[in-house]
Amino acid sequence: MPVGNHPAHGPATEGGPLKRELGERHIRLMALGACIGVGLFLGSAKAIEMAGPAIMLSYIIGGLAILVIMRALGEMAVHNPVAGSFSRYAQDYLGPLAGFLTGWNYWFLWLVTCVAEITAVAIYMGIWFPDVPRWIWALAALGSMGAVNLVAVKAFGEFEFWFALIKIVTIIAMVLGGIGIIAFGFGNDGVAMGISNLWSNGGFMPNGVTGVLMSLQMVMFAYLGVEMIGLTAGEARNPQKTIPQAIGSVFWRILLFYVGALFVILSIYPWNEIGSQGSPFVMTFERLGIKTAAGIINFVVITAALSSCNGGIFSTGRMLYSLAQNGQAPAAFARTSKNGVPRNALLLSIGALLLGVLANYLVPEKVFVWVTSIATFGAIWTWVMILLAQLKFRAGLTTAERKALKYRMWLWPLSSYLALAFLVLVVGLMAYFEDTRVALYIGPAFLVLLTVLYYAFRLAPKEAQGVANTAS
């Protein structure tokens, strides 16, 4: 990986810098849609099985940690809005190796996640078109989302806006309809169901604290992607305004979409029956008399998967572009098209995903259980780097500079240390449970491989730091 010219100085920038074409509505809806994935629509059945109704506690605890992480990212992104975001901050405040590892790790975790999402599109299109081979739908999903990303960032923003809107409207409709069933007996002959299902099947916490702890890894996987807001900083029209607004709504979003939806589902259906009769969303809409519920939810799940794939291609492209800018990837990946899109970086990511689609049909199904664990480990590494970089960033400011910050972390540094302790707990739990332990072999092994490559290609700290200094 040769150290390339910084885009501002050399031929690397063919089409000029990234364009600030993401408006307030794009970023706000991206923030709303980022942590609403396929898993929620399929009922988060596995997590519910572990924790019972207490799964709501897991989402609240995890949500609080994410809120602190996003606030830390927001403080740095508003102060210095750049492409690559947390990878760049890790390099600036923790050193070039940390930036290199964080950038390539994030690129890898989104490739893994995108393969899962493309596969989900193929599976759910197969419900409508059972005779069409799955690989065709997987290829169509990758091709369409790749094309959207290659056109212009505004095209990406528009698609993401509408994809997120579809998910959000569906969840709100389900929550409101569910409240109608619980409080007024809609679809239940006018007999209000109440919320006794929350405690009448073995109690609110049927599997004890252990069940809640076991579910945390899956809960944190559900939040993967929320940090994508930071990657939009280099292309936001007004990052000082839009990023704080998007981050500020994170916790309330989690309460409404995850906790609200699960509250309704777990009130209507006994927790130990969820997952055995299909998606709780489909069951709830059918109970309200919507006969085409299965088709509607199938469409929503497909758009949710396409949205995640769209965001994943965006993330991998921007991260690779940022790494090339900082001399930590080949200079060719810092080139942009006339529309200000990092074309070469996107093409490499799309090419890698083609291999992922092929590999998906060659590996047994068990591997996909491992995929979520590997992606969760990658996300935790990213979140830890965000918190550590922010601690170093704030510590390096003078008192006057701290007071001048436009967007500040709450209860610094206590909040950062508590969030770090929580992430360490999740990694410990992943090591404790056999199904998720594989992530702690593959994740660190990948980081070791990256470290070897870093030194093998002579990206030694001094040299890389020199490049970074030239860049700034």
Short mmCIF file of C-alpha atoms in Angstrom, two decimals:
data_model
loop_
_atom_site.label_atom_id
_atom_site.label_comp_id
_atom_site.label_asym_id
_atom_site.label_seq_id
_atom_site.Cartn_x
_atom_site.Cartn_y
_atom_site.Cartn_z
CA MET A 1 0.00 0.00 0.00
CA PRO A 2 2.14 2.89 -1.22
CA VAL A 3 1.84 6.24 0.40
CA GLY A 4 -0.03 8.41 -2.10
CA ASN A 5 -0.13 12.11 -2.79
CA HIS A 6 -2.53 13.97 -0.64
CA PRO A 7 -5.54 14.89 -2.82
CA ALA A 8 -5.03 18.57 -2.30
CA HIS A 9 -1.58 18.43 -3.90
CA GLY A 10 -1.37 15.71 -6.52
CA PRO A 11 -3.17 14.05 -9.39
CA ALA A 12 -5.14 11.93 -6.94
CA THR A 13 -8.09 14.32 -7.07
CA GLU A 14 -9.11 14.08 -10.68
CA GLY A 15 -12.65 15.31 -10.06
CA GLY A 16 -12.03 17.59 -7.12
CA PRO A 17 -13.03 17.17 -3.48
CA LEU A 18 -16.16 15.49 -2.10
CA LYS A 19 -19.25 17.64 -2.57
CA ARG A 20 -21.33 18.96 0.32
CA GLU A 21 -24.69 17.89 -1.10
CA LEU A 22 -26.28 16.11 1.89
CA GLY A 23 -28.99 18.36 3.29
CA GLU A 24 -30.60 18.43 6.72
CA ARG A 25 -33.47 16.08 5.79
CA HIS A 26 -31.03 13.54 4.26
CA ILE A 27 -28.84 13.35 7.36
CA ARG A 28 -31.76 13.38 9.79
CA LEU A 29 -33.48 10.47 8.00
CA MET A 30 -30.17 8.62 7.61
CA ALA A 31 -29.75 8.96 11.36
CA LEU A 32 -33.29 7.68 11.90
CA GLY A 33 -32.84 4.76 9.52
CA ALA A 34 -29.26 3.83 10.40
CA CYS A 35 -30.09 1.59 13.35
CA ILE A 36 -33.35 0.15 12.03
CA GLY A 37 -32.26 -3.03 10.29
CA VAL A 38 -33.79 -6.26 9.08
CA GLY A 39 -33.46 -7.74 12.58
CA LEU A 40 -36.16 -5.56 14.13
CA PHE A 41 -38.73 -6.48 11.47
CA LEU A 42 -38.09 -10.16 12.00
CA GLY A 43 -38.99 -9.62 15.63
CA SER A 44 -35.57 -9.64 17.25
CA ALA A 45 -36.80 -13.16 18.07
CA LYS A 46 -33.42 -14.56 19.15
CA ALA A 47 -32.78 -11.68 21.56
CA ILE A 48 -36.33 -11.97 22.98
CA GLU A 49 -35.77 -15.71 23.47
CA MET A 50 -32.72 -14.92 25.63
CA ALA A 51 -34.09 -12.07 27.77
CA GLY A 52 -37.90 -12.27 27.53
CA PRO A 53 -39.70 -8.92 28.05
CA ALA A 54 -36.54 -7.63 29.79
CA ILE A 55 -35.06 -7.27 26.29
CA MET A 56 -36.40 -3.70 26.54
CA LEU A 57 -33.90 -3.06 29.35
CA SER A 58 -31.08 -4.35 27.13
CA TYR A 59 -32.04 -1.88 24.39
CA ILE A 60 -32.24 1.02 26.85
CA ILE A 61 -28.84 0.21 28.43
CA GLY A 62 -27.23 -0.28 25.01
CA GLY A 63 -28.97 2.88 23.79
CA LEU A 64 -27.48 4.96 26.60
CA ALA A 65 -23.98 3.72 25.69
CA ILE A 66 -24.59 4.56 22.01
CA LEU A 67 -25.83 8.03 22.99
CA VAL A 68 -22.52 8.74 24.78
CA ILE A 69 -20.48 7.36 21.84
CA MET A 70 -22.41 9.47 19.33
CA ARG A 71 -22.06 12.57 21.50
CA ALA A 72 -18.27 11.98 21.60
CA LEU A 73 -18.19 11.59 17.80
CA GLY A 74 -20.39 14.66 17.34
CA GLU A 75 -18.07 16.84 19.42
CA MET A 76 -15.14 16.01 17.11
CA ALA A 77 -17.20 16.03 13.86
CA VAL A 78 -18.61 19.51 14.52
CA HIS A 79 -15.15 20.82 15.47
CA ASN A 80 -13.49 19.21 12.41
CA PRO A 81 -15.95 17.85 9.77
CA VAL A 82 -13.88 15.58 7.50
CA ALA A 83 -14.46 12.52 5.32
CA GLY A 84 -13.45 9.34 7.10
CA SER A 85 -14.48 10.87 10.40
CA PHE A 86 -13.51 8.52 13.25
CA SER A 87 -10.61 6.95 11.29
CA ARG A 88 -9.14 10.43 10.81
CA TYR A 89 -9.73 11.35 14.47
CA ALA A 90 -8.08 8.10 15.60
CA GLN A 91 -5.05 9.00 13.46
CA ASP A 92 -4.91 12.62 14.67
CA TYR A 93 -5.35 11.92 18.38
CA LEU A 94 -4.20 8.30 18.92
CA GLY A 95 -1.57 7.93 16.20
CA PRO A 96 -1.33 6.70 12.58
CA LEU A 97 -1.56 2.98 13.42
CA ALA A 98 -4.85 3.51 15.30
CA GLY A 99 -6.25 5.44 12.31
CA PHE A 100 -5.10 2.75 9.88
CA LEU A 101 -6.60 -0.09 11.94
CA THR A 102 -9.87 1.77 12.55
CA GLY A 103 -10.35 2.67 8.87
CA TRP A 104 -9.62 -0.77 7.42
CA ASN A 105 -11.52 -2.52 10.23
CA TYR A 106 -14.60 -0.39 9.48
CA TRP A 107 -14.29 -1.12 5.75
CA PHE A 108 -14.18 -4.86 6.51
CA LEU A 109 -17.11 -4.87 8.95
CA TRP A 110 -19.37 -3.13 6.42
CA LEU A 111 -18.38 -5.61 3.71
CA VAL A 112 -19.41 -8.44 6.05
CA THR A 113 -22.68 -6.66 6.93
CA CYS A 114 -23.46 -5.83 3.29
CA VAL A 115 -23.09 -9.48 2.25
CA ALA A 116 -25.70 -10.39 4.89
CA GLU A 117 -28.06 -7.64 3.68
CA ILE A 118 -27.72 -8.55 -0.01
CA THR A 119 -28.52 -12.15 0.93
CA ALA A 120 -31.59 -10.97 2.88
CA VAL A 121 -32.87 -9.17 -0.24
CA ALA A 122 -32.45 -12.38 -2.27
CA ILE A 123 -34.27 -14.50 0.35
CA TYR A 124 -37.26 -12.15 0.63
CA MET A 125 -37.57 -11.57 -3.14
CA GLY A 126 -37.67 -15.39 -3.31
CA ILE A 127 -40.98 -15.32 -1.40
CA TRP A 128 -42.58 -13.49 -4.35
CA PHE A 129 -40.51 -15.11 -7.13
CA PRO A 130 -39.65 -18.63 -5.93
CA ASP A 131 -38.52 -19.79 -9.39
CA VAL A 132 -35.85 -17.12 -9.86
CA PRO A 133 -32.37 -18.16 -8.59
CA ARG A 134 -31.35 -16.21 -5.49
CA TRP A 135 -28.01 -15.09 -6.91
CA ILE A 136 -29.84 -12.99 -9.52
CA TRP A 137 -31.59 -10.93 -6.80
CA ALA A 138 -28.36 -10.64 -4.81
CA LEU A 139 -26.57 -9.35 -7.90
CA ALA A 140 -29.45 -7.00 -8.77
CA ALA A 141 -29.42 -5.55 -5.22
CA LEU A 142 -25.65 -4.99 -5.31
CA GLY A 143 -25.75 -3.57 -8.86
CA SER A 144 -28.58 -1.11 -8.14
CA MET A 145 -27.15 0.19 -4.84
CA GLY A 146 -23.65 0.36 -6.34
CA ALA A 147 -24.98 2.45 -9.25
CA VAL A 148 -26.80 4.83 -6.88
CA ASN A 149 -23.56 5.42 -4.96
CA LEU A 150 -21.52 5.95 -8.12
CA VAL A 151 -23.85 8.64 -9.56
CA ALA A 152 -23.58 11.37 -6.90
CA VAL A 153 -23.81 11.73 -3.14
CA LYS A 154 -27.14 13.51 -3.60
CA ALA A 155 -28.56 10.37 -5.28
CA PHE A 156 -27.37 8.30 -2.31
CA GLY A 157 -28.99 10.80 0.08
CA GLU A 158 -32.33 10.72 -1.76
CA PHE A 159 -32.51 6.92 -1.83
CA GLU A 160 -31.56 6.71 1.83
CA PHE A 161 -34.18 9.34 2.71
CA TRP A 162 -37.04 7.35 1.12
CA PHE A 163 -35.78 3.96 2.35
CA ALA A 164 -35.61 5.29 5.92
CA LEU A 165 -39.04 6.91 5.60
CA ILE A 166 -40.63 3.58 4.60
CA LYS A 167 -39.14 1.83 7.66
CA ILE A 168 -40.12 4.63 10.04
CA VAL A 169 -43.73 4.92 8.80
CA THR A 170 -44.16 1.12 9.11
CA ILE A 171 -42.89 1.05 12.70
CA ILE A 172 -45.02 4.03 13.76
CA ALA A 173 -48.10 2.41 12.15
CA MET A 174 -47.35 -0.86 13.97
CA VAL A 175 -46.85 0.90 17.32
CA LEU A 176 -50.08 2.94 16.96
CA GLY A 177 -52.04 -0.11 15.77
CA GLY A 178 -50.61 -2.16 18.64
CA ILE A 179 -51.65 0.49 21.18
CA GLY A 180 -55.15 0.26 19.66
CA ILE A 181 -55.17 -3.51 20.32
CA ILE A 182 -53.76 -3.12 23.86
CA ALA A 183 -55.95 -0.21 25.00
CA PHE A 184 -59.12 -0.43 22.88
CA GLY A 185 -59.33 -4.03 21.70
CA PHE A 186 -58.94 -3.33 17.96
CA GLY A 187 -58.94 -6.66 16.12
CA ASN A 188 -59.81 -8.42 19.39
CA ASP A 189 -63.63 -8.05 19.38
CA GLY A 190 -63.32 -4.77 21.29
CA VAL A 191 -61.73 -6.43 24.33
CA ALA A 192 -58.67 -4.45 25.44
CA MET A 193 -55.70 -6.83 25.74
CA GLY A 194 -53.76 -4.89 28.37
CA ILE A 195 -50.08 -5.51 29.05
CA SER A 196 -50.19 -8.54 31.36
CA ASN A 197 -48.12 -10.56 28.85
CA LEU A 198 -45.12 -8.52 30.02
CA TRP A 199 -45.02 -10.42 33.33
CA SER A 200 -47.41 -13.39 33.16
CA ASN A 201 -45.13 -15.94 31.45
CA GLY A 202 -42.36 -16.48 33.96
CA GLY A 203 -42.06 -12.84 34.95
CA PHE A 204 -40.60 -9.71 33.32
CA MET A 205 -37.11 -11.22 33.48
CA PRO A 206 -37.82 -14.96 32.98
CA ASN A 207 -34.18 -15.90 32.41
CA GLY A 208 -32.80 -13.58 35.09
CA VAL A 209 -29.92 -11.15 34.70
CA THR A 210 -28.04 -13.81 32.68
CA GLY A 211 -30.65 -13.59 29.93
CA VAL A 212 -30.33 -9.80 29.75
CA LEU A 213 -26.51 -10.05 29.61
CA MET A 214 -26.66 -12.78 26.92
CA SER A 215 -28.80 -10.52 24.72
CA LEU A 216 -26.43 -7.53 24.85
CA GLN A 217 -24.24 -8.72 21.96
CA MET A 218 -27.27 -8.99 19.64
CA VAL A 219 -28.61 -5.66 20.88
CA MET A 220 -25.31 -3.92 20.09
CA PHE A 221 -25.28 -5.54 16.63
CA ALA A 222 -28.67 -3.91 16.05
CA TYR A 223 -27.09 -0.50 16.69
CA LEU A 224 -24.27 -1.06 14.19
CA GLY A 225 -24.42 1.72 11.60
CA VAL A 226 -25.52 4.59 13.81
CA GLU A 227 -21.94 5.95 13.71
CA MET A 228 -22.40 6.43 9.94
CA ILE A 229 -23.68 9.94 10.77
CA GLY A 230 -20.03 10.88 11.42
CA LEU A 231 -19.03 9.80 7.90
CA THR A 232 -21.49 12.29 6.39
CA ALA A 233 -19.59 15.23 7.97
CA GLY A 234 -17.38 15.71 4.90
CA GLU A 235 -20.42 15.98 2.61
CA ALA A 236 -22.97 17.74 4.83
CA ARG A 237 -23.99 21.26 3.74
CA ASN A 238 -24.05 22.56 7.29
CA PRO A 239 -22.37 20.00 9.59
CA GLN A 240 -22.40 22.39 12.60
CA LYS A 241 -26.20 22.32 12.54
CA THR A 242 -27.25 18.98 11.02
CA ILE A 243 -24.92 16.61 12.88
CA PRO A 244 -25.84 17.75 16.43
CA GLN A 245 -29.55 17.57 15.52
CA ALA A 246 -29.20 14.05 14.14
CA ILE A 247 -27.16 12.84 17.13
CA GLY A 248 -29.44 14.60 19.61
CA SER A 249 -32.39 12.48 18.53
CA VAL A 250 -30.56 9.11 18.79
CA PHE A 251 -31.79 8.08 22.23
CA TRP A 252 -35.42 9.08 21.62
CA ARG A 253 -35.30 7.26 18.32
CA ILE A 254 -34.14 4.10 20.08
CA LEU A 255 -36.90 4.45 22.68
CA LEU A 256 -39.60 4.82 20.01
CA PHE A 257 -38.44 2.36 17.38
CA TYR A 258 -36.90 -0.42 19.41
CA VAL A 259 -38.37 -0.16 22.89
CA GLY A 260 -41.76 1.11 21.64
CA ALA A 261 -42.11 -1.61 19.00
CA LEU A 262 -40.97 -4.34 21.41
CA PHE A 263 -43.31 -3.05 24.16
CA VAL A 264 -46.28 -3.41 21.79
CA ILE A 265 -45.21 -6.82 20.45
CA LEU A 266 -44.46 -8.27 23.90
CA SER A 267 -47.73 -6.93 25.31
CA ILE A 268 -49.84 -8.54 22.57
CA TYR A 269 -48.00 -11.88 22.28
CA PRO A 270 -46.47 -14.10 24.99
CA TRP A 271 -42.67 -13.70 24.71
CA ASN A 272 -42.11 -17.48 24.52
CA GLU A 273 -44.31 -17.78 21.39
CA ILE A 274 -42.65 -14.99 19.39
CA GLY A 275 -40.71 -16.24 16.40
CA SER A 276 -42.60 -19.53 16.17
CA GLN A 277 -45.38 -18.06 14.01
CA GLY A 278 -43.47 -15.69 11.75
CA SER A 279 -42.76 -11.98 12.04
CA PRO A 280 -44.55 -10.23 14.95
CA PHE A 281 -45.07 -7.24 12.61
CA VAL A 282 -47.01 -9.40 10.15
CA MET A 283 -49.06 -10.94 12.99
CA THR A 284 -49.93 -7.51 14.42
CA PHE A 285 -51.05 -6.04 11.08
CA GLU A 286 -53.08 -9.18 10.28
CA ARG A 287 -54.80 -8.88 13.66
CA LEU A 288 -55.79 -5.33 12.70
CA GLY A 289 -57.51 -6.78 9.62
CA ILE A 290 -54.86 -5.98 7.01
CA LYS A 291 -54.90 -9.15 4.90
CA THR A 292 -51.92 -8.14 2.75
CA ALA A 293 -49.75 -7.66 5.86
CA ALA A 294 -47.23 -10.34 4.84
CA GLY A 295 -46.67 -8.67 1.47
CA ILE A 296 -46.34 -5.21 3.01
CA ILE A 297 -43.79 -6.34 5.61
CA ASN A 298 -41.89 -8.33 2.97
CA PHE A 299 -41.56 -5.11 0.94
CA VAL A 300 -40.45 -3.15 4.03
CA VAL A 301 -37.85 -5.81 4.96
CA ILE A 302 -36.44 -5.68 1.41
CA THR A 303 -36.18 -1.86 1.55
CA ALA A 304 -34.56 -2.13 5.01
CA ALA A 305 -31.94 -4.52 3.63
CA LEU A 306 -31.36 -2.34 0.53
CA SER A 307 -31.03 0.70 2.80
CA SER A 308 -28.37 -1.03 4.89
CA CYS A 309 -26.55 -2.16 1.74
CA ASN A 310 -26.75 1.38 0.30
CA GLY A 311 -25.34 2.84 3.53
CA GLY A 312 -22.67 0.15 3.71
CA ILE A 313 -21.37 0.87 0.20
CA PHE A 314 -21.34 4.61 1.05
CA SER A 315 -19.41 3.92 4.28
CA THR A 316 -16.79 1.63 2.72
CA GLY A 317 -16.19 4.05 -0.15
CA ARG A 318 -15.73 7.09 2.12
CA MET A 319 -13.51 5.22 4.55
CA LEU A 320 -11.22 3.98 1.77
CA TYR A 321 -11.10 7.51 0.30
CA SER A 322 -10.08 8.91 3.69
CA LEU A 323 -7.40 6.21 4.18
CA ALA A 324 -5.94 7.06 0.74
CA GLN A 325 -5.97 10.77 1.62
CA ASN A 326 -3.93 10.00 4.71
CA GLY A 327 -1.44 7.83 2.81
CA GLN A 328 -2.75 4.61 4.36
CA ALA A 329 -4.21 3.11 1.16
CA PRO A 330 -3.11 3.34 -2.50
CA ALA A 331 -3.33 6.92 -3.83
CA ALA A 332 -5.74 5.84 -6.61
CA PHE A 333 -8.52 5.48 -4.02
CA ALA A 334 -8.36 9.23 -3.26
CA ARG A 335 -9.47 10.07 -6.80
CA THR A 336 -12.99 11.37 -7.32
CA SER A 337 -15.28 11.53 -10.35
CA LYS A 338 -16.56 14.81 -11.84
CA ASN A 339 -19.52 14.51 -9.48
CA GLY A 340 -17.22 14.44 -6.46
CA VAL A 341 -17.74 10.71 -5.81
CA PRO A 342 -14.75 8.55 -4.70
CA ARG A 343 -15.24 6.27 -7.72
CA ASN A 344 -12.23 3.95 -7.39
CA ALA A 345 -12.83 3.41 -3.67
CA LEU A 346 -16.47 2.53 -4.35
CA LEU A 347 -15.56 0.16 -7.22
CA LEU A 348 -13.14 -1.78 -4.99
CA SER A 349 -15.83 -2.14 -2.30
CA ILE A 350 -18.43 -3.28 -4.87
CA GLY A 351 -15.91 -5.76 -6.33
CA ALA A 352 -15.17 -7.16 -2.87
CA LEU A 353 -18.91 -7.55 -2.28
CA LEU A 354 -19.22 -9.59 -5.48
CA LEU A 355 -16.78 -12.07 -3.94
CA GLY A 356 -18.86 -11.96 -0.75
CA VAL A 357 -22.03 -12.86 -2.65
CA LEU A 358 -20.21 -15.82 -4.21
CA ALA A 359 -18.77 -16.91 -0.85
CA ASN A 360 -22.24 -16.73 0.68
CA TYR A 361 -23.32 -19.72 -1.43
CA LEU A 362 -20.19 -21.71 -0.65
CA VAL A 363 -20.29 -21.54 3.15
CA PRO A 364 -22.70 -23.30 5.51
CA GLU A 365 -25.52 -21.38 7.17
CA LYS A 366 -23.81 -21.50 10.57
CA VAL A 367 -21.22 -19.02 9.29
CA PHE A 368 -23.88 -16.28 9.19
CA VAL A 369 -24.40 -16.58 12.94
CA TRP A 370 -20.68 -15.90 13.22
CA VAL A 371 -20.92 -12.97 10.79
CA THR A 372 -23.04 -10.92 13.23
CA SER A 373 -20.49 -11.57 15.98
CA ILE A 374 -17.56 -10.55 13.75
CA ALA A 375 -19.40 -7.38 12.69
CA THR A 376 -20.22 -6.61 16.34
CA PHE A 377 -16.55 -6.92 17.28
CA GLY A 378 -15.66 -4.53 14.43
CA ALA A 379 -18.31 -2.06 15.60
CA ILE A 380 -17.07 -2.24 19.22
CA TRP A 381 -13.51 -1.52 18.05
CA THR A 382 -14.83 1.54 16.16
CA TRP A 383 -16.82 2.78 19.17
CA VAL A 384 -13.84 2.29 21.53
CA MET A 385 -11.61 4.29 19.14
CA ILE A 386 -14.22 7.10 19.02
CA LEU A 387 -14.29 7.33 22.83
CA LEU A 388 -10.49 7.15 23.22
CA ALA A 389 -9.93 9.73 20.45
CA GLN A 390 -12.43 12.11 22.06
CA LEU A 391 -10.77 11.73 25.48
CA LYS A 392 -7.40 12.64 23.91
CA PHE A 393 -8.93 15.42 21.79
CA ARG A 394 -10.57 17.11 24.79
CA ALA A 395 -7.49 16.64 27.00
CA GLY A 396 -5.39 18.47 24.38
CA LEU A 397 -7.56 21.61 24.40
CA THR A 398 -6.93 24.67 26.52
CA THR A 399 -9.65 25.85 28.93
CA ALA A 400 -10.63 28.60 26.48
CA GLU A 401 -10.85 26.14 23.58
CA ARG A 402 -13.05 23.78 25.63
CA LYS A 403 -15.43 26.61 26.42
CA ALA A 404 -15.53 27.56 22.72
CA LEU A 405 -16.67 24.06 21.59
CA LYS A 406 -19.99 24.36 19.76
CA TYR A 407 -21.12 20.83 20.67
CA ARG A 408 -19.94 19.23 23.89
CA MET A 409 -19.87 15.81 25.53
CA TRP A 410 -21.97 15.52 28.69
CA LEU A 411 -20.29 14.73 32.03
CA TRP A 412 -16.85 14.43 30.43
CA PRO A 413 -14.77 12.33 31.15
CA LEU A 414 -16.99 10.15 33.42
CA SER A 415 -19.51 9.38 30.65
CA SER A 416 -16.71 8.27 28.29
CA TYR A 417 -15.19 5.92 30.88
CA LEU A 418 -18.59 4.39 31.72
CA ALA A 419 -19.29 3.75 28.01
CA LEU A 420 -15.83 2.18 27.60
CA ALA A 421 -16.47 -0.09 30.61
CA PHE A 422 -19.79 -1.17 29.07
CA LEU A 423 -18.11 -2.06 25.74
CA VAL A 424 -15.46 -4.09 27.61
CA LEU A 425 -18.32 -5.95 29.35
CA VAL A 426 -19.92 -6.79 25.97
CA VAL A 427 -16.59 -8.16 24.66
CA GLY A 428 -16.26 -10.22 27.85
CA LEU A 429 -19.75 -11.63 27.31
CA MET A 430 -18.88 -12.49 23.70
CA ALA A 431 -15.89 -14.45 25.02
CA TYR A 432 -18.05 -16.22 27.62
CA PHE A 433 -20.74 -17.53 25.23
CA GLU A 434 -19.66 -20.19 22.75
CA ASP A 435 -21.69 -18.98 19.75
CA THR A 436 -20.11 -15.51 19.79
CA ARG A 437 -16.58 -16.54 20.83
CA VAL A 438 -15.51 -16.99 17.19
CA ALA A 439 -15.56 -13.19 16.76
CA LEU A 440 -12.75 -12.91 19.29
CA TYR A 441 -10.59 -15.17 17.13
CA ILE A 442 -11.34 -13.59 13.75
CA GLY A 443 -11.63 -9.92 14.83
CA PRO A 444 -8.26 -9.64 16.62
CA ALA A 445 -6.60 -11.88 13.97
CA PHE A 446 -7.72 -9.40 11.30
CA LEU A 447 -6.29 -6.50 13.36
CA VAL A 448 -2.97 -8.37 13.71
CA LEU A 449 -2.91 -8.93 9.92
CA LEU A 450 -3.54 -5.22 9.35
CA THR A 451 -0.72 -4.33 11.78
CA VAL A 452 1.70 -6.63 9.90
CA LEU A 453 0.69 -5.02 6.56
CA TYR A 454 1.06 -1.56 8.11
CA TYR A 455 4.71 -2.19 8.98
CA ALA A 456 5.46 -4.40 5.94
CA PHE A 457 4.55 -1.54 3.59
CA ARG A 458 6.65 0.80 5.70
CA LEU A 459 3.74 2.84 6.98
CA ALA A 460 5.77 3.36 10.15
CA PRO A 461 4.34 5.92 12.58
CA LYS A 462 6.90 8.62 11.75
CA GLU A 463 6.45 8.37 8.01
CA ALA A 464 2.66 8.14 8.17
CA GLN A 465 2.55 11.03 10.64
CA GLY A 466 4.58 13.06 8.18
CA VAL A 467 2.00 12.39 5.49
CA ALA A 468 -0.82 13.33 7.85
CA ASN A 469 0.92 16.58 8.73
CA THR A 470 1.37 17.44 5.04
CA ALA A 471 -2.33 16.72 4.56
CA SER A 472 -3.35 19.15 7.23
#
